Amino acid sequence: MSSFVIAPSILAADFACLGQEVDDVLKAGADVVHFDVMDNHYVPNLTFGPMICKALRQYGVTAPIDVHLMVQPVDDMISAFAEAGASWISFHPEASQHVDRSLQLIQEHGCKAGLALNPATPLNCLEHVMHRLDHVLVMSVNPGFGGQSFIPSILDKVVQLKQMIIASGKQIRIEIDGGVKVDNIRAIAEAGADTFVAGSAIFGQPDYMKVIGEMRHQLSLI
């Protein structure tokens, strides 16, 4: 599997100057721009839709955009975000009546396909769709709000997921979303994760380059 990926979540960015915020965080060393899309239905919060993704593309952002759909139903939003310029799209299996079909839809649009697992969602929901997955997004907080604390027991889940992926022989990234910080990113990586979503831990700091550099340093110690 390729190198570690740091994906700042724009949920914690300053929306009054979002284009500049994204430029700044990418210049500071981020790899991917992460979208936490919430519908006030599947989760108790409302964030943003595909027009923000399209606006960033029109603004000139060329980095991969990783869209995490916390919405129900999912298929219309998959198509809308893909057409708006998304690169990776993940959704929650509980939010789709036909998980395999929704994953196919992502792939048909030319995007990387992923499933997002809540803390209590069991890993066995992946068993019959591993061949369609490019990444699995493991929630290390309960979805809905930024700034929550990392749930330590998720590390065991990541270890088990890594074993499943190795057994499958597939190249599937493990993405962690929720409570990722400088002081725990190494332990998360050692459990098996390679892609790290961080919102307030990056956008909440005065120096994006410094905090991303500190994260990279922790990862280099593995």
Short mmCIF file of C-alpha atoms in Angstrom, two decimals:
data_model
loop_
_atom_site.label_atom_id
_atom_site.label_comp_id
_atom_site.label_asym_id
_atom_site.label_seq_id
_atom_site.Cartn_x
_atom_site.Cartn_y
_atom_site.Cartn_z
CA MET A 1 0.00 0.00 0.00
CA SER A 2 1.18 3.49 -0.80
CA SER A 3 2.26 6.15 1.69
CA PHE A 4 0.27 7.75 4.48
CA VAL A 5 -2.40 10.25 3.48
CA ILE A 6 -3.47 13.25 5.56
CA ALA A 7 -6.94 14.54 4.72
CA PRO A 8 -8.02 17.72 6.54
CA SER A 9 -11.77 18.01 6.96
CA ILE A 10 -13.20 21.32 5.77
CA LEU A 11 -15.91 20.96 8.40
CA ALA A 12 -13.48 22.78 10.71
CA ALA A 13 -12.35 25.38 8.15
CA ASP A 14 -13.35 29.05 7.98
CA PHE A 15 -16.18 29.08 5.44
CA ALA A 16 -15.89 32.82 4.92
CA CYS A 17 -12.67 32.14 3.00
CA LEU A 18 -12.92 28.44 2.15
CA GLY A 19 -10.98 28.51 -1.11
CA GLN A 20 -8.01 30.17 0.57
CA GLU A 21 -8.26 27.78 3.53
CA VAL A 22 -8.06 24.79 1.21
CA ASP A 23 -5.16 26.32 -0.71
CA ASP A 24 -3.32 26.98 2.54
CA VAL A 25 -3.77 23.50 3.97
CA LEU A 26 -2.65 21.85 0.73
CA LYS A 27 0.41 24.09 0.56
CA ALA A 28 1.11 23.08 4.16
CA GLY A 29 1.43 19.43 3.13
CA ALA A 30 -2.06 17.94 3.13
CA ASP A 31 -2.77 15.28 0.49
CA VAL A 32 -6.55 15.19 0.19
CA VAL A 33 -9.49 17.50 0.97
CA HIS A 34 -12.13 15.77 3.10
CA PHE A 35 -15.85 16.60 2.97
CA ASP A 36 -18.11 15.61 5.88
CA VAL A 37 -21.54 15.72 4.25
CA MET A 38 -24.43 15.61 6.74
CA ASP A 39 -28.15 15.83 5.99
CA ASN A 40 -29.83 16.37 9.42
CA HIS A 41 -31.56 13.06 8.79
CA TYR A 42 -29.05 10.22 8.91
CA VAL A 43 -27.07 12.29 11.40
CA PRO A 44 -28.22 15.20 13.60
CA ASN A 45 -26.38 17.97 11.78
CA LEU A 46 -26.54 19.80 8.45
CA THR A 47 -23.39 20.77 6.57
CA PHE A 48 -22.96 21.26 2.81
CA GLY A 49 -23.82 19.85 -0.56
CA PRO A 50 -22.22 19.26 -3.97
CA MET A 51 -22.20 22.93 -4.93
CA ILE A 52 -19.33 23.48 -2.45
CA CYS A 53 -17.36 20.71 -4.12
CA LYS A 54 -18.03 22.20 -7.55
CA ALA A 55 -17.08 25.68 -6.30
CA LEU A 56 -13.71 24.46 -5.03
CA ARG A 57 -13.00 22.77 -8.36
CA GLN A 58 -13.93 25.98 -10.20
CA TYR A 59 -11.72 27.91 -7.78
CA GLY A 60 -8.82 25.79 -8.95
CA VAL A 61 -8.42 23.01 -6.38
CA THR A 62 -6.92 19.99 -8.16
CA ALA A 63 -6.15 17.75 -5.16
CA PRO A 64 -8.33 14.68 -4.58
CA ILE A 65 -11.62 15.46 -2.84
CA ASP A 66 -12.75 12.74 -0.44
CA VAL A 67 -16.52 12.87 0.16
CA HIS A 68 -17.92 11.12 3.23
CA LEU A 69 -21.69 10.90 2.81
CA MET A 70 -23.60 10.85 6.09
CA VAL A 71 -26.89 11.04 4.24
CA GLN A 72 -29.88 8.83 3.56
CA PRO A 73 -30.72 7.84 0.83
CA VAL A 74 -27.30 7.94 -0.81
CA ASP A 75 -27.54 7.26 -4.56
CA ASP A 76 -28.63 10.72 -5.70
CA MET A 77 -25.88 12.35 -3.64
CA ILE A 78 -23.30 9.93 -5.04
CA SER A 79 -24.13 11.06 -8.55
CA ALA A 80 -24.31 14.74 -7.61
CA PHE A 81 -20.93 14.78 -5.86
CA ALA A 82 -19.27 12.73 -8.59
CA GLU A 83 -20.48 15.21 -11.19
CA ALA A 84 -19.32 18.10 -8.96
CA GLY A 85 -15.74 16.79 -8.94
CA ALA A 86 -15.41 14.28 -6.09
CA SER A 87 -12.53 11.81 -6.30
CA TRP A 88 -13.35 9.41 -3.45
CA ILE A 89 -16.88 8.75 -2.17
CA SER A 90 -17.88 6.71 0.87
CA PHE A 91 -21.27 6.09 2.48
CA HIS A 92 -22.69 4.18 5.42
CA PRO A 93 -24.14 0.73 4.70
CA GLU A 94 -27.11 1.47 6.96
CA ALA A 95 -28.04 4.37 4.65
CA SER A 96 -28.31 2.32 1.44
CA GLN A 97 -30.95 -0.30 0.67
CA HIS A 98 -28.57 -1.90 -1.85
CA VAL A 99 -24.95 -1.48 -0.78
CA ASP A 100 -23.44 -3.31 -3.75
CA ARG A 101 -25.43 -1.20 -6.21
CA SER A 102 -24.41 2.04 -4.50
CA LEU A 103 -20.74 1.00 -4.64
CA GLN A 104 -21.15 0.17 -8.33
CA LEU A 105 -22.63 3.62 -8.89
CA ILE A 106 -19.55 5.27 -7.39
CA GLN A 107 -17.28 3.20 -9.62
CA GLU A 108 -19.36 3.92 -12.72
CA HIS A 109 -18.72 7.62 -12.12
CA GLY A 110 -14.97 6.96 -12.06
CA CYS A 111 -14.53 7.61 -8.32
CA LYS A 112 -12.84 5.57 -5.61
CA ALA A 113 -15.49 3.65 -3.66
CA GLY A 114 -15.65 3.24 0.10
CA LEU A 115 -17.86 2.21 2.97
CA ALA A 116 -18.00 4.19 6.21
CA LEU A 117 -18.44 2.27 9.45
CA ASN A 118 -19.88 3.78 12.62
CA PRO A 119 -18.27 2.71 15.91
CA ALA A 120 -20.97 0.05 16.45
CA THR A 121 -21.17 -1.14 12.82
CA PRO A 122 -19.69 -4.66 12.58
CA LEU A 123 -16.98 -5.52 10.08
CA ASN A 124 -18.96 -8.41 8.63
CA CYS A 125 -20.95 -5.94 6.52
CA LEU A 126 -17.84 -5.76 4.29
CA GLU A 127 -17.58 -9.46 3.55
CA HIS A 128 -19.51 -9.61 0.27
CA VAL A 129 -18.35 -6.29 -1.18
CA MET A 130 -14.60 -6.34 -0.56
CA HIS A 131 -14.01 -6.62 -4.32
CA ARG A 132 -15.68 -3.24 -4.82
CA LEU A 133 -13.82 -1.30 -2.13
CA ASP A 134 -10.94 1.10 -2.56
CA HIS A 135 -11.12 2.28 1.05
CA VAL A 136 -12.94 1.70 4.32
CA LEU A 137 -13.60 4.74 6.47
CA VAL A 138 -13.69 3.80 10.15
CA MET A 139 -15.48 6.31 12.35
CA SER A 140 -13.59 6.78 15.61
CA VAL A 141 -16.35 9.03 16.97
CA ASN A 142 -20.10 8.85 16.54
CA PRO A 143 -20.97 10.77 13.37
CA GLY A 144 -22.63 14.15 13.38
CA PHE A 145 -20.28 16.70 14.90
CA GLY A 146 -16.62 17.69 14.73
CA GLY A 147 -14.31 18.10 17.69
CA GLN A 148 -15.19 14.85 19.48
CA SER A 149 -12.70 12.67 21.34
CA PHE A 150 -11.24 9.52 19.77
CA ILE A 151 -12.83 6.24 20.96
CA PRO A 152 -9.83 4.06 21.98
CA SER A 153 -11.57 0.72 21.38
CA ILE A 154 -11.64 1.55 17.66
CA LEU A 155 -7.97 0.57 17.49
CA ASP A 156 -8.94 -3.09 17.97
CA LYS A 157 -11.45 -2.74 15.14
CA VAL A 158 -8.75 -1.32 12.87
CA VAL A 159 -6.45 -4.26 13.67
CA GLN A 160 -9.22 -6.71 12.75
CA LEU A 161 -10.03 -4.79 9.57
CA LYS A 162 -6.39 -4.82 8.52
CA GLN A 163 -6.32 -8.60 8.94
CA MET A 164 -9.47 -8.89 6.79
CA ILE A 165 -7.90 -6.81 4.04
CA ILE A 166 -4.65 -8.78 4.08
CA ALA A 167 -6.64 -12.02 3.86
CA SER A 168 -8.62 -10.66 0.92
CA GLY A 169 -5.48 -9.85 -1.06
CA LYS A 170 -7.01 -6.51 -2.06
CA GLN A 171 -5.38 -3.08 -1.97
CA ILE A 172 -7.86 -1.28 0.29
CA ARG A 173 -7.02 1.81 2.30
CA ILE A 174 -8.08 2.16 5.93
CA GLU A 175 -9.22 5.69 6.68
CA ILE A 176 -9.82 6.97 10.22
CA ASP A 177 -12.21 9.85 10.87
CA GLY A 178 -12.73 11.42 14.29
CA GLY A 179 -10.49 12.70 17.04
CA VAL A 180 -7.24 12.21 15.08
CA LYS A 181 -4.45 14.34 16.57
CA VAL A 182 -0.67 14.55 16.72
CA ASP A 183 -0.61 12.59 19.97
CA ASN A 184 -2.57 9.57 18.69
CA ILE A 185 -1.89 9.39 14.95
CA ARG A 186 1.09 7.04 15.43
CA ALA A 187 -0.95 4.52 17.45
CA ILE A 188 -3.72 4.65 14.84
CA ALA A 189 -1.21 3.98 12.06
CA GLU A 190 0.40 1.14 14.02
CA ALA A 191 -3.04 -0.49 14.26
CA GLY A 192 -3.21 -0.53 10.46
CA ALA A 193 -4.64 2.77 9.22
CA ASP A 194 -2.97 4.69 6.41
CA THR A 195 -5.36 7.60 5.76
CA PHE A 196 -6.15 10.17 8.44
CA VAL A 197 -9.00 12.68 8.55
CA ALA A 198 -8.38 15.59 10.90
CA GLY A 199 -10.57 18.65 11.26
CA SER A 200 -10.07 20.85 14.29
CA ALA A 201 -6.66 19.28 14.94
CA ILE A 202 -5.46 21.04 11.76
CA PHE A 203 -7.84 23.89 10.94
CA GLY A 204 -8.08 24.79 14.62
CA GLN A 205 -4.34 25.50 14.79
CA PRO A 206 -2.59 28.75 13.82
CA ASP A 207 0.13 27.03 11.77
CA TYR A 208 -1.13 24.30 9.42
CA MET A 209 2.34 23.40 8.22
CA LYS A 210 3.60 22.89 11.75
CA VAL A 211 0.82 20.52 12.81
CA ILE A 212 0.90 18.53 9.57
CA GLY A 213 4.68 18.30 9.92
CA GLU A 214 4.28 17.00 13.47
CA MET A 215 1.82 14.38 12.21
CA ARG A 216 4.26 13.32 9.50
CA HIS A 217 7.02 13.07 12.07
CA GLN A 218 4.94 10.76 14.26
CA LEU A 219 4.17 8.59 11.23
CA SER A 220 7.86 8.46 10.30
CA LEU A 221 8.62 6.79 13.65
CA ILE A 222 6.75 3.61 12.73
#
